[in-house]
XYZ file of C-alpha atoms in Angstrom:
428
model
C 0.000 0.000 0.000
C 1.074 3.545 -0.030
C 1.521 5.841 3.024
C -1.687 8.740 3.575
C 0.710 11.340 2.383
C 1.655 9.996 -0.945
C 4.914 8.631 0.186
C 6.799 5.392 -1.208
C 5.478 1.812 -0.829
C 5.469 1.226 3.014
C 4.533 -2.410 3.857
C 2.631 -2.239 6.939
C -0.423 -3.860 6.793
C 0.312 -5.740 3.694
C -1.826 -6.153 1.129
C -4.825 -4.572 2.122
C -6.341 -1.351 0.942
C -7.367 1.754 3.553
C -10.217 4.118 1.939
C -10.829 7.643 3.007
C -8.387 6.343 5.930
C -11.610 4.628 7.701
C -12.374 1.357 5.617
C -10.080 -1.091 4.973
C -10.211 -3.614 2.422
C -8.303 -6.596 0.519
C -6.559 -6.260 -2.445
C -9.633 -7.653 -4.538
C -11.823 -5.109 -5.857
C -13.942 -6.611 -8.593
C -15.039 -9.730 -6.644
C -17.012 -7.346 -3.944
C -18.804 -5.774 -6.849
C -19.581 -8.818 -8.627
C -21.441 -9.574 -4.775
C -22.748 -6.758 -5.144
C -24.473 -7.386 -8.562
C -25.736 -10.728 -7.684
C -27.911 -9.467 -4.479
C -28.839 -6.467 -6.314
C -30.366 -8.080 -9.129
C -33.110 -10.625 -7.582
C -33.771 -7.317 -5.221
C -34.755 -5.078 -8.279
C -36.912 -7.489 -9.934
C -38.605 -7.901 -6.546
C -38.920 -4.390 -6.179
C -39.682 -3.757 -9.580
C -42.677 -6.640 -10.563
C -43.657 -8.649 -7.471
C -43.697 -5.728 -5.138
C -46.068 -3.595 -7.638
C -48.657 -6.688 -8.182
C -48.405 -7.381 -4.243
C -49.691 -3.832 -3.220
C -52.094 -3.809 -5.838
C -53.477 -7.288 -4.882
C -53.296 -7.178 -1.207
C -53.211 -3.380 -0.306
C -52.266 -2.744 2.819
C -51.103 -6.354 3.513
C -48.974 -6.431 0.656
C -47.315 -3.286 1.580
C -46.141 -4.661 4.969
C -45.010 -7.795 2.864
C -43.028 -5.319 0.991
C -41.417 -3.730 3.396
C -40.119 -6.918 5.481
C -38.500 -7.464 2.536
C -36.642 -4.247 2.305
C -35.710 -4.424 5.728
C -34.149 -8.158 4.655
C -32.460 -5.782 1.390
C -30.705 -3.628 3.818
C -29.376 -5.882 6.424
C -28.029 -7.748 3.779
C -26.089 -4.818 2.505
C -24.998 -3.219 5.579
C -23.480 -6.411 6.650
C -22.003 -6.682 3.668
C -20.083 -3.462 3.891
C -19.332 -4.202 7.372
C -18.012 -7.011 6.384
C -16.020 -6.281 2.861
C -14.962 -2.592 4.573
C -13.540 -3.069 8.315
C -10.595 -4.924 9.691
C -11.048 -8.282 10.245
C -8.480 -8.096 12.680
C -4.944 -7.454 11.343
C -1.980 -7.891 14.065
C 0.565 -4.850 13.627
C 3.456 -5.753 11.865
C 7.100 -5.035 13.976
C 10.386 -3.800 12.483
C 12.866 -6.641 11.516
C 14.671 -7.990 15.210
C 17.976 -8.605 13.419
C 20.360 -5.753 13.039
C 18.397 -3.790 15.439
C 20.289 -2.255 18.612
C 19.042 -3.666 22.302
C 18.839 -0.939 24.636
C 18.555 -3.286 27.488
C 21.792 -5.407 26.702
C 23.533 -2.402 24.493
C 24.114 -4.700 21.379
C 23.051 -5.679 18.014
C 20.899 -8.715 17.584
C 22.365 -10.988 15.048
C 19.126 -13.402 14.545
C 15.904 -14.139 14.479
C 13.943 -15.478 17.335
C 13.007 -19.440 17.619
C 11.071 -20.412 14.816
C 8.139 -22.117 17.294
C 6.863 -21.746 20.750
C 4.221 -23.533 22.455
C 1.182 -22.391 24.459
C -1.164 -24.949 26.863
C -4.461 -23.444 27.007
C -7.210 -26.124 29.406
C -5.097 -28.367 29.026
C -4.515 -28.269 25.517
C -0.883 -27.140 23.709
C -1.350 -24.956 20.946
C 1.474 -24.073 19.269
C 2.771 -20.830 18.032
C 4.588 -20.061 15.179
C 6.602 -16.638 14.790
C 6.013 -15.243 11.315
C 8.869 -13.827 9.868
C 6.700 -11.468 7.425
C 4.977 -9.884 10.256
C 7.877 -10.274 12.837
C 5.304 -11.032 15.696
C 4.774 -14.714 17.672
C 1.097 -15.194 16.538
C -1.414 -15.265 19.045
C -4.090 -18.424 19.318
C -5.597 -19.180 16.333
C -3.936 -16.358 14.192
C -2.852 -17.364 10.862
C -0.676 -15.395 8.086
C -3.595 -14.839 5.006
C -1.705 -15.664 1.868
C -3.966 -13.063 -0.322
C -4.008 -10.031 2.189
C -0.336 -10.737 3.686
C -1.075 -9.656 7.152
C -1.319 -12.085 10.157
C -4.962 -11.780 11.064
C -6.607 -12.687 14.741
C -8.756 -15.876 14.925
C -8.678 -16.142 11.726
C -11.586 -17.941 9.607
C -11.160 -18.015 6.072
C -10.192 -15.522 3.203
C -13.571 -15.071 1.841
C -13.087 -13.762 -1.971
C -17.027 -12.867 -2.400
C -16.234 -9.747 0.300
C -12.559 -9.340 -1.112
C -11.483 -9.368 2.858
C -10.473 -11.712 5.345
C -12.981 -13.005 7.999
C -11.331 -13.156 11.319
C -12.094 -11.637 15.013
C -13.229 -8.105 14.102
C -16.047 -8.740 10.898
C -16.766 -12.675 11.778
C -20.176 -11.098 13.405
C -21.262 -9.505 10.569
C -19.972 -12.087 8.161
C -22.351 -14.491 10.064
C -24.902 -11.401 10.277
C -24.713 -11.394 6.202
C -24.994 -14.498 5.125
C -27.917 -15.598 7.646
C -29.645 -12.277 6.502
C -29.431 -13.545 2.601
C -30.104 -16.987 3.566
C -33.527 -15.721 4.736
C -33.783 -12.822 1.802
C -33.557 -16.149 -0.453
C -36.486 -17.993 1.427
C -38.260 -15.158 1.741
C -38.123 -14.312 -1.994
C -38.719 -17.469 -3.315
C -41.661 -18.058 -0.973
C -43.276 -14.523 -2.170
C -42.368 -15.887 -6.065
C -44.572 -19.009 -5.347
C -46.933 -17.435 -3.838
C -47.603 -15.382 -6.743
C -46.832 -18.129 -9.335
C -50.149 -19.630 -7.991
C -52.217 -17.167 -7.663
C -51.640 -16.691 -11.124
C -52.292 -20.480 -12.445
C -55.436 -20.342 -9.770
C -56.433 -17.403 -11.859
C -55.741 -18.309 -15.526
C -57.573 -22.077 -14.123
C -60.731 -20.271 -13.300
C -60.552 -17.885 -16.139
C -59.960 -20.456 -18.533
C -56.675 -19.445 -20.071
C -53.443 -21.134 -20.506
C -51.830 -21.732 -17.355
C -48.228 -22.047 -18.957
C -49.179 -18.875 -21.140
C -50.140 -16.779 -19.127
C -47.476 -17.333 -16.274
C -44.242 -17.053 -18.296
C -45.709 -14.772 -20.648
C -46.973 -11.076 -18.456
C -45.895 -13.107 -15.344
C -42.387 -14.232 -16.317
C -40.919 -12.046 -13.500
C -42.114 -14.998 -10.758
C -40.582 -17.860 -12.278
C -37.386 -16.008 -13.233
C -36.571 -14.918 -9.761
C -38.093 -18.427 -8.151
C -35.444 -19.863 -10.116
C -32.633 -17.868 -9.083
C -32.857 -17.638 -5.633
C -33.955 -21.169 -6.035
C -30.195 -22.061 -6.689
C -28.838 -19.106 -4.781
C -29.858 -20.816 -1.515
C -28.287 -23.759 -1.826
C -24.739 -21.978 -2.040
C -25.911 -19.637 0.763
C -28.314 -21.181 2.732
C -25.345 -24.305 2.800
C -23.316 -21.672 4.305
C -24.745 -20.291 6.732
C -25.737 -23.722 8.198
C -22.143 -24.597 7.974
C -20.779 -21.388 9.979
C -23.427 -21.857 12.397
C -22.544 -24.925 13.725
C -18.722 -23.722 13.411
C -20.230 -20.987 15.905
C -21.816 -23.937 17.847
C -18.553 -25.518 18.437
C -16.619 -22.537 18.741
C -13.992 -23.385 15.416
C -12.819 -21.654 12.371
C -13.034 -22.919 9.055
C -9.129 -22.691 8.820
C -9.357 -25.126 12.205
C -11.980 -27.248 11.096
C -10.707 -28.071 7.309
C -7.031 -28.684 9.622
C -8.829 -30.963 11.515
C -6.936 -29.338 14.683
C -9.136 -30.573 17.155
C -9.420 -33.875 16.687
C -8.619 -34.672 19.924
C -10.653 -32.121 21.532
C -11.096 -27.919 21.341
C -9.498 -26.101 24.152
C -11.898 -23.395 23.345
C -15.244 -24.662 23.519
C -17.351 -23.390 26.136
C -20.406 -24.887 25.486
C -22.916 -24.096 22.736
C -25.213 -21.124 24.350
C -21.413 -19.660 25.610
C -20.050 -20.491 22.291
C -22.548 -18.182 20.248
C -22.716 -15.297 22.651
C -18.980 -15.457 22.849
C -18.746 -15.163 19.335
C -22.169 -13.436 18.294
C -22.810 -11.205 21.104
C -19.309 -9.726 21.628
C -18.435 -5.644 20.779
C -15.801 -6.161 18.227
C -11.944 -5.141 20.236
C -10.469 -1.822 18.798
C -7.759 -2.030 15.587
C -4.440 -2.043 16.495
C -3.080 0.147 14.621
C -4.460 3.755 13.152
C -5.476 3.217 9.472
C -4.794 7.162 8.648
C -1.220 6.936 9.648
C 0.044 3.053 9.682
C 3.846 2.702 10.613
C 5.562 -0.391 12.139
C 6.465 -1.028 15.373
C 10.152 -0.972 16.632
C 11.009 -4.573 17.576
C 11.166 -3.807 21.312
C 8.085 -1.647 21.878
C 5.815 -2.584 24.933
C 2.581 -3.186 22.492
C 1.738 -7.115 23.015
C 2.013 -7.166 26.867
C -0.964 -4.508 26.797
C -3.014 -5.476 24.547
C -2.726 -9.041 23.358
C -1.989 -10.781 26.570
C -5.199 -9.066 28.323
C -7.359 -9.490 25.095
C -6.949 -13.507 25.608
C -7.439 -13.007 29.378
C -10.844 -11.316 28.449
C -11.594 -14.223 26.101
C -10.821 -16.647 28.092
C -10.727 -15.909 32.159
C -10.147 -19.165 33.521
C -7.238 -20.157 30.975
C -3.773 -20.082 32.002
C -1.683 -19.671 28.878
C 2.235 -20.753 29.677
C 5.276 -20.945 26.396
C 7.472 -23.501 26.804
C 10.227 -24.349 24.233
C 10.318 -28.259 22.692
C 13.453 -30.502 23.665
C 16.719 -28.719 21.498
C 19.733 -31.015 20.585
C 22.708 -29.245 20.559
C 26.269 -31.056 20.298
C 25.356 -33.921 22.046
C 23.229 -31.776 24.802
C 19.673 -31.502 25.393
C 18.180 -28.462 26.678
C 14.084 -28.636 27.243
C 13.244 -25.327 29.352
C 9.275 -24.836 30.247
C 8.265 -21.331 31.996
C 5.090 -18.989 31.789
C 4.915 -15.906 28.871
C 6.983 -12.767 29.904
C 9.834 -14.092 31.492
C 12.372 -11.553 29.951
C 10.526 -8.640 32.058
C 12.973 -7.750 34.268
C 10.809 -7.235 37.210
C 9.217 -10.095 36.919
C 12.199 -12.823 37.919
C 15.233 -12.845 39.664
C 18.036 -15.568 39.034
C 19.015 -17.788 42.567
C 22.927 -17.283 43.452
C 24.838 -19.241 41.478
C 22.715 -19.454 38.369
C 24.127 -19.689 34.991
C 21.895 -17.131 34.191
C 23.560 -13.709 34.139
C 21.444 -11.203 36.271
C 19.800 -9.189 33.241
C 18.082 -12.117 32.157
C 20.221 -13.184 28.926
C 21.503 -16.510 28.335
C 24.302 -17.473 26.121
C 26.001 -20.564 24.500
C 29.843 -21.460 23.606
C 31.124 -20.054 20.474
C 32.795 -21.678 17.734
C 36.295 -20.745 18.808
C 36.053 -21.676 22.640
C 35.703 -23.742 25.116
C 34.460 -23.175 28.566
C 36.230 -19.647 28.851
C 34.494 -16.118 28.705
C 36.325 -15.603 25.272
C 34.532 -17.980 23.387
C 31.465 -17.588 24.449
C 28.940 -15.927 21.820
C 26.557 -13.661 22.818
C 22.797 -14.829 21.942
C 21.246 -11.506 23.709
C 17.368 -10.594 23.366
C 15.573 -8.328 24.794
C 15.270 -8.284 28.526
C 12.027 -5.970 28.229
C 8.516 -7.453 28.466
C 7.956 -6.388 24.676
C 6.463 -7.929 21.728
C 4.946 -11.465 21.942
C 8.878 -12.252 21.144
C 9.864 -10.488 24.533
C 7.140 -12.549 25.936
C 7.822 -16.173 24.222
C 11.695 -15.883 23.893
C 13.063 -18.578 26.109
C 16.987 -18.253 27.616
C 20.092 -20.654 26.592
C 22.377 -21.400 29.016
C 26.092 -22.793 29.007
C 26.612 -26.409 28.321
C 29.682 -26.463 30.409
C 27.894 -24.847 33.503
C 24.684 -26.696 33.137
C 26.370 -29.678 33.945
C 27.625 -29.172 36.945
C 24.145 -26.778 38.663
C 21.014 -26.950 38.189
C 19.152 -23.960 36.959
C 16.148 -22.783 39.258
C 14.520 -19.857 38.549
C 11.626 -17.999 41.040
C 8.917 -16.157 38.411
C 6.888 -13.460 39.574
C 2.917 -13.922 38.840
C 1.768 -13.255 35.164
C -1.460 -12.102 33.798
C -3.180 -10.526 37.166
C -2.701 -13.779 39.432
C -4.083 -15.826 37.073
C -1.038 -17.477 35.900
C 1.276 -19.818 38.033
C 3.125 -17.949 40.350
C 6.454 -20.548 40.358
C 7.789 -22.403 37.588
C 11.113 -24.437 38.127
C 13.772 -25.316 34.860
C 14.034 -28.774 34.990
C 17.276 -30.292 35.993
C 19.903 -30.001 32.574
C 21.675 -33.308 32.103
């Protein structure tokens, strides 16, 4: 995209398009319209021939008929711009962590962060993956859209009838849209037979040809019968299928994964399940549409609003990151502690940890052995910021591991809801 003042290309929120700097949008601009052209076109032959020959028949009846149906029209197209025109929730991309200077440590990173991290929510491990496109650890359920090239949060599918991703923000009124056409469809196609017999009743007690007379002055019925007729079955098929996604609290990324085949960590129950999803106020964007700019690498953003958006989701959960067994010349190193260890205030190494006191771990270099010379400096950031500061997990020295064990006291996380101790286990 380009920057608000006419700048060069700035990635920042990928692909996606910001109008008027309000709406946002994918990069697809005819498939909306094409949407757009397929609901408008039943609507004005409704409005225009079966509307008309309602009033006229039924007065006063027919009018109210009428006008349910308009009200159908325009929740259909509101959701649809809700839908097609807000963010479905994009993450906020961060600045590349390599070759940028640490303020807490004084140095230059020289790499990326570990490639995976893992996260047990009731019960359950879900893993996290850290995209190097976006440079963030995804939270839960947020997956990297291939089309939009953003990381998006509990993300559902790319949907290309909208031209927008469906995720956390827009899910509602994705839902809201196609349950609103699903009963435009049914609606329509009830009014269309309706009429289509009163007009063979009449022609049949008249004494005129049925056939004649109903796809002759009367084709309008048929016609749109017909098309909604097949319209539902894409639609209506839909909407059946996102409902009991709702019911079951999944995503149609998660459910076409089959992620949860041995049970959802998220699933509530199905009344909790839709009001969780349903009844919710959509979170604000986290970032400013009229001026986007990435993050520096080590700005405080996830701890305050990621962290306490999936303590608001989920209250009872207690989300931990714990690194998978590493082999590494010979030596295994499997550490396990709660998010956020690499705020400062929030642990303390015991005397005589390997562990230097700001939090930083290292390994031997290439060119040494157990001396301070050839040791290589693996330094991250010792602030609590980014879902990197939060996930990033310490190394410590072969050499020393083998001779102490590594014990180290953690503060509570995440308002007292997290465990307030978590031990290293002991390094062999």
């Amino acid at each position: 995209m380009r920057d608000i003042e006419g700048g060069p290309d700035v990635e920042v929120i990928g692909k996606n398009r910001v109008i008027c700097g309000i709406c946002l949008t994918g990069p697809e601009l005819w498939n909306p319209l094409l949407s757009i052209g397929l609901l408008t076109l039943p609507c004005v032959v409704f409005h225009a021939f079966v509307s008309p020959w309602y009033i006229e028949k039924y007065g006063a009846v027919g009018s109210l008929v009428v006008i349910f149906g308009a009200l159908l029209m325009l929740t259909a197209y509101v959701s649809f711009a809700s839908t097609a025109l807000s963010d479905p929730g994009i993450m906020k991309r961060q600045k590349d962590p390599k070759n940028s200077y640490d303020a807490i440590t004084q140095q230059w990173r020289d790499r990326s962060p570990p490639r995976w991290q893992d996260a047990q929510i009731n019960g359950r491990v879900v893993r996290l993956k850290f995209c190097s496109t976006c440079n963030i650890y995804r939270p839960p359920r947020c997956v990297h859209c291939a089309v939009c090239d953003n990381c998006v949060e509990r993300f559902d599918h790319h949907c290309p009838w909208v031209g927008n991703c469906v995720g956390r923000r827009n899910y509602r009124s994705f839902y809201m849209f196609i349950f609103s056409t699903s009963v435009l469809c049914l609606y329509v196609l009830g009014i269309s037979c309706h009429k289509m017999a009163v007009v063979v009743q009449q022609a049949n007690d008249e004494g005129e040809n049925a056939a004649l007379k109903l796809f002759g002055s009367n084709a309008d019925a048929p016609l749109l019968a017909a098309y909604v007729f097949l319209a539902i079955w894409f639609v209506g098929g839909l909407c059946a299928y996102h409902t009991f996604l709702v019911g079951t609290e999944q995503t149609t990324y998660e459910a076409l994964k089959g992620l949860y085949a041995d049970g959802n960590p998220f699933h509530r129950g199905l009344i909790r399940n839709f009001a969780s999803v349903l009844c919710r106020f959509p979170r604000q964007m986290y970032f400013d549409p009229r001026h986007p700019e990435l993050d520096e690498f080590d700005e405080p953003r996830s701890p305050t609003e990621i962290v306490p958006a999936l303590q608001a989701a989920y209250p009872p959960v207690e989300v931990f990151a714990a690194q998978p067994p590493l082999r590494n010349r010979g030596y295994e190193r499997s550490l396990s502690q709660p998010s956020g260890v690499f705020a400062e205030q929030n642990w303390a190494p015991q005397p005589g940890s390997p562990v230097n006191g700001a939090g930083i771990g290292w390994e031997e270099g290439e060119g040494g052995g157990g001396g301070g010379g050839g040791r290589r400096d693996h330094r991250v950031p010792g602030r609590c910021a980014g879902l990197f500061n939060q996930l990033a997990l310490p190394l410590v020295s072969p050499s020393q591991a083998l001779q102490q064990r590594v014990s180290l006291r953690l503060c509570p996380l995440l308002q007292g809801r997290m465990r307030h101790q978590a031990d290293l286990p002991r390094l062999k």
